[in-house]
Amino acid sequence: MPEIYGNVSGLGPQAQHTLERIYRRRVPADRITTPELVRSLAEASRETKRQVGALVHRSGAVEYVVVGTATGLMLPDIGRLRAAEGRFRALRLVHTHLFGEPLTRDDLTDLTRLRLDLVAVVGLDENGEPRSQSWAYNVPSSESELPYRVSGPSPYGQPEPNFSELIASLEQEFARRGRTREVAKDGRAILVHVGSRRTPGAGDRARSGLAELQALARTAGVEIADTVVQLRDQVDPKFVLGRGKLEEVILRAIDLDAETLIFDQELSPSQANGIAAHTDLKVVDRTQLILDIFAQRAESSDGKLQVELAQLKYALPRLGARDDSLSRLTGGIGGRGPGETKLEIGRRRARDRVTRLERELAQLSKKRSEQRRRRVTSSIPVVALVGYTNAGKSTLLNALTGAGVLAEDKLFATLDTRARRLRLPSGDFVVLTDTVGFIRDMPKDLFAAFRATFEEIADADLLLEVVDGASGERDDHVEATERLLEQLELGRIPRLRVYSKADLLPDEERRRLDEEPRATTFSAHDDGSVKALLERLAAILPSPTPRTPRAEIAADV
């Protein structure tokens, strides 16, 4: 017996039989629909008092018959979000509207989200007879255009375009655009920032947050297809964006062939699952993006353990995604009661792994403490580089010591702590250490995992706070660094602020920064700048033997 999909509750035997007869209809390859199919759909609508639709394959066969409500139609699951690149679903939807209304937003959303060949609507009059017709199909579009084209409504019976020729030309155009589009190794993404318009400076915060999210995405290897900003009175508890705005983003993602939505905030598990289920796109929040970058860039065993621990702590509350395979029980030795679901097993194994990682990191922390203790007894002063990510810490380390560490114009280019010996003009030596960069709103699990690494600088005699002097977000970066140093209880250590990339600053601005107390400017391309900084360090750290008390160093800064 042919299956009827959708709102089938309350259907009588006669209505059921009328709906089943729709499966007998065939549509020629060059036609959108036929009078016979339209009559069958209209008859079924009159009997059921509901919208009735047919999903017709290009072969001409009716593959699905769907019943809706008086004002809408819910299509069955016909697969993933999009078909193969440059191709449509090979299905077109033909359905009725009981009150003669034209194509609705739901119709256009189904067309674009499901990559249907075409959506056609037959408007019925008060007697249930066909009165009007309209249809829409996907088209390649630019940023200022809609991703679909609508024809009608026009009186029923007007000539139709040749369906097979129309679809063939459209698929060729989509395929041509797909071939000319550069594809990043980790796909294309739309970046989304949602903020409160009630917050002072909400527009500026949105721009700076989105700029940083773009930098993070590029560091992660993601191609940015588009950006979306929405300022609301309050964030939607389910979808973050409003439902209408989310539908617009879905249409934009389909048109740009974007696979991922990246949100500039941490999403709750229910929000991430809700958005993913509604859009059929991969959903990533800011925290997960940063964790992915750390996972790509961690090189040492210590760093890899710290990143894995942070990822597990982030994922644990998000292991609640429901799936049929998770409902099966497993028993036997080691089971609890009648058995554990696969979901419970996954959670238990993740918790066990977290415990094991925390134990290993505690042992590594003891080793680092011993290494710091040996440095302290050696009486060699320690200078630690701290600051916002991509401020130029690795470049400064290379300029002063010739360390040759990786220095890229990317966020979190280096994660692992590095220590190099630096000879001052006085002939004395100091140990210069470089740590992972800071970032505002650093994920709490990542901060906790890297806390022991940050504490490498706890025994430093002096902090060189590196600030990107040419950044438009300079003051925000300084504020974020101050806040994180206070959280680490490192605010008591003497500090010298170094404004890097000084060669990009106007002369007047550079002089103003040089005049700040406990601050100086620096350019890796200026040998005089390097020499001046070394002389400043020699003046602050006069002699490593005996070890200079921090109070005396603070007075010299």
Coordinates of C-alpha atoms in Angstrom, one line a residue, residues 54-277:
A54 CA 3.3 15.6 -4.5
L55 CA 7.1 15.3 -4.7
V56 CA 7.7 14.4 -8.4
H57 CA 10.9 12.8 -9.6
R58 CA 12.5 13.9 -12.9
S59 CA 11.6 10.5 -14.3
G60 CA 8.0 11.7 -13.9
A61 CA 7.0 9.3 -11.1
V62 CA 5.3 10.7 -7.9
E63 CA 7.6 9.6 -5.1
Y64 CA 5.9 11.2 -2.0
V65 CA 2.3 12.3 -1.4
V66 CA 2.1 14.7 1.6
V67 CA -0.9 16.0 3.6
G68 CA -0.6 19.2 5.6
T69 CA -2.9 21.5 7.4
A70 CA -5.2 24.2 6.0
T71 CA -2.3 26.7 5.9
G72 CA 0.9 24.7 5.7
L73 CA 2.7 21.5 4.5
M74 CA 5.5 19.6 6.4
L75 CA 7.7 17.7 4.0
P76 CA 9.1 14.3 4.9
D77 CA 12.8 13.6 5.5
I78 CA 14.3 13.3 2.0
G79 CA 17.9 13.5 3.0
R80 CA 20.6 15.9 3.9
L81 CA 20.6 19.6 3.5
R82 CA 22.0 19.7 -0.1
A83 CA 22.6 17.3 -2.9
A84 CA 25.9 16.9 -4.8
E85 CA 27.7 20.2 -5.6
G86 CA 26.1 21.9 -8.5
R87 CA 23.1 19.6 -8.6
F88 CA 19.6 19.8 -7.3
R89 CA 17.5 17.1 -5.5
A90 CA 15.9 15.8 -8.7
L91 CA 12.5 16.3 -7.0
R92 CA 10.0 19.1 -7.5
L93 CA 7.1 19.9 -5.2
V94 CA 3.6 20.6 -6.6
H95 CA 1.0 21.4 -4.0
T96 CA -2.3 23.2 -3.3
H97 CA -3.1 26.3 -1.4
L98 CA -6.7 26.3 -0.2
F99 CA -7.3 30.1 -0.2
G100 CA -5.6 31.0 -3.4
E101 CA -2.5 32.4 -1.8
P102 CA 0.7 32.6 -3.7
L103 CA 4.1 31.0 -2.7
T104 CA 4.8 31.5 1.0
R105 CA 8.0 31.9 3.0
D106 CA 7.8 28.2 4.0
D107 CA 7.6 27.2 0.3
L108 CA 10.7 29.2 -0.6
T109 CA 12.6 27.9 2.5
D110 CA 11.8 24.3 1.4
L111 CA 13.0 25.1 -2.1
T112 CA 16.4 26.4 -1.0
R113 CA 17.1 24.3 2.1
L114 CA 16.3 21.0 0.4
R115 CA 17.7 22.0 -3.0
L116 CA 14.5 21.1 -4.7
D117 CA 14.3 21.4 -8.5
L118 CA 11.3 23.6 -8.3
V119 CA 8.3 24.4 -6.0
A120 CA 4.9 24.9 -7.8
V121 CA 1.7 26.1 -6.1
V122 CA -1.9 25.7 -7.4
G123 CA -4.2 28.2 -5.7
L124 CA -7.8 26.9 -5.3
D125 CA -11.0 29.0 -5.3
E126 CA -13.8 28.7 -2.8
N127 CA -15.1 25.7 -4.6
G128 CA -11.8 23.9 -4.5
E129 CA -11.1 24.3 -8.2
P130 CA -7.7 25.5 -9.6
R131 CA -7.7 29.2 -10.0
S132 CA -4.0 30.4 -10.1
Q133 CA -0.5 29.0 -10.4
S134 CA 3.0 30.1 -9.4
W135 CA 6.4 28.5 -9.1
A136 CA 9.9 29.3 -8.0
Y137 CA 13.4 27.8 -8.6
N138 CA 16.9 28.3 -7.3
V139 CA 19.3 30.6 -9.1
P140 CA 22.9 31.6 -8.5
S141 CA 22.9 35.0 -6.8
S142 CA 25.3 37.7 -5.7
E143 CA 25.2 39.2 -2.2
S144 CA 22.5 41.7 -3.1
E145 CA 20.2 39.2 -4.9
L146 CA 17.8 36.5 -3.7
P147 CA 18.8 32.9 -4.2
Y148 CA 15.6 32.1 -6.0
R149 CA 13.3 33.4 -8.7
V150 CA 9.5 33.5 -8.6
S151 CA 7.1 33.4 -11.5
G152 CA 3.4 34.3 -11.0
P153 CA 0.9 34.1 -9.6
S154 CA -0.9 33.9 -13.0
P155 CA -4.3 32.4 -14.0
Y156 CA -4.3 28.6 -14.0
G157 CA -3.6 27.1 -17.4
Q158 CA -1.0 29.7 -18.6
P159 CA 1.9 28.2 -20.6
E160 CA 4.8 26.8 -18.6
P161 CA 8.6 26.9 -19.4
N162 CA 10.3 23.7 -20.6
F163 CA 11.1 22.1 -17.3
S164 CA 14.0 19.8 -18.4
E165 CA 15.8 22.6 -20.3
L166 CA 15.3 25.0 -17.4
I167 CA 16.8 22.6 -14.8
A168 CA 19.7 21.6 -17.1
S169 CA 20.8 25.2 -17.6
L170 CA 20.5 26.1 -13.9
E171 CA 22.6 23.1 -12.9
Q172 CA 25.3 24.0 -15.4
E173 CA 25.5 27.5 -14.0
F174 CA 25.7 26.3 -10.4
A175 CA 28.4 23.8 -11.3
R176 CA 30.4 26.5 -13.2
R177 CA 30.3 28.8 -10.1
G178 CA 31.3 25.9 -7.8
R179 CA 34.4 25.1 -9.9
T180 CA 35.6 28.7 -9.9
R181 CA 35.2 29.0 -6.1
E182 CA 38.2 28.4 -4.0
V183 CA 37.7 25.8 -1.3
A184 CA 39.5 26.0 2.0
K185 CA 40.8 22.8 3.6
D186 CA 38.2 23.0 6.4
G187 CA 35.3 24.2 4.4
R188 CA 33.3 27.5 4.2
A189 CA 31.6 29.1 7.1
I190 CA 29.3 32.0 8.0
L191 CA 30.4 34.0 11.1
V192 CA 27.6 35.1 13.4
H193 CA 27.7 37.7 16.1
V194 CA 24.6 38.3 18.3
G195 CA 24.6 41.0 20.9
S196 CA 22.4 43.1 23.1
R197 CA 21.5 46.5 21.7
R198 CA 21.0 47.6 25.4
T199 CA 24.7 47.3 26.0
P200 CA 26.6 50.6 25.7
G201 CA 28.8 50.6 22.6
A202 CA 27.1 47.5 21.3
G203 CA 27.9 48.3 17.6
D204 CA 31.7 48.8 18.4
R205 CA 31.7 45.6 20.4
A206 CA 30.1 43.7 17.6
R207 CA 32.6 45.0 15.1
S208 CA 35.7 44.2 17.2
G209 CA 34.3 40.8 18.2
L210 CA 33.6 39.8 14.6
A211 CA 37.0 41.0 13.5
E212 CA 38.6 38.7 16.1
L213 CA 36.4 35.8 15.2
Q214 CA 37.5 36.3 11.6
A215 CA 41.1 36.1 12.6
L216 CA 40.4 32.9 14.7
A217 CA 38.6 31.3 11.7
R218 CA 41.5 32.1 9.3
T219 CA 43.9 30.6 11.8
A220 CA 41.8 27.5 12.0
G221 CA 41.9 27.2 8.2
V222 CA 38.3 28.1 7.5
E223 CA 37.2 30.1 4.5
I224 CA 34.9 32.9 5.5
A225 CA 31.9 33.0 3.2
D226 CA 30.0 35.8 4.9
T227 CA 29.4 37.5 8.3
V228 CA 26.1 38.2 10.1
V229 CA 25.5 40.7 12.9
Q230 CA 22.3 40.9 14.9
L231 CA 21.6 43.2 17.8
R232 CA 18.6 42.2 19.9
D233 CA 16.9 43.2 23.1
Q234 CA 17.8 39.8 24.4
V235 CA 19.3 36.6 22.9
D236 CA 16.8 34.0 21.7
P237 CA 17.0 31.2 24.3
K238 CA 16.7 28.5 21.7
F239 CA 18.2 29.7 18.5
V240 CA 20.3 32.7 19.7
L241 CA 19.3 34.5 16.5
G242 CA 15.6 35.2 16.0
R243 CA 13.9 32.5 14.0
G244 CA 13.3 34.8 11.0
K245 CA 17.0 35.9 11.0
L246 CA 18.1 32.2 11.2
E247 CA 16.0 31.4 8.1
E248 CA 17.8 34.2 6.3
V249 CA 21.2 32.8 7.4
I250 CA 20.1 29.3 6.1
L251 CA 19.2 30.7 2.7
R252 CA 22.6 32.6 2.6
A253 CA 24.5 29.4 3.6
I254 CA 22.8 27.4 0.8
D255 CA 23.6 30.1 -1.8
L256 CA 27.2 30.4 -0.7
D257 CA 27.7 26.7 -0.3
A258 CA 28.7 27.2 3.4
E259 CA 28.8 24.2 5.6
T260 CA 29.3 25.7 9.0
L261 CA 27.9 28.5 11.3
I262 CA 30.5 29.9 13.7
F263 CA 29.0 31.9 16.6
D264 CA 31.0 34.6 18.4
Q265 CA 29.9 33.3 21.9
E266 CA 29.7 30.1 23.8
L267 CA 26.5 28.2 23.0
S268 CA 24.7 26.0 25.5
P269 CA 24.4 22.3 24.5
S270 CA 20.6 22.8 23.8
Q271 CA 21.3 25.9 21.7
A272 CA 23.9 24.2 19.6
N273 CA 21.8 21.1 19.1
G274 CA 18.7 23.2 18.3
I275 CA 20.4 25.3 15.7
A276 CA 22.1 22.3 14.1
A277 CA 18.8 20.4 13.9

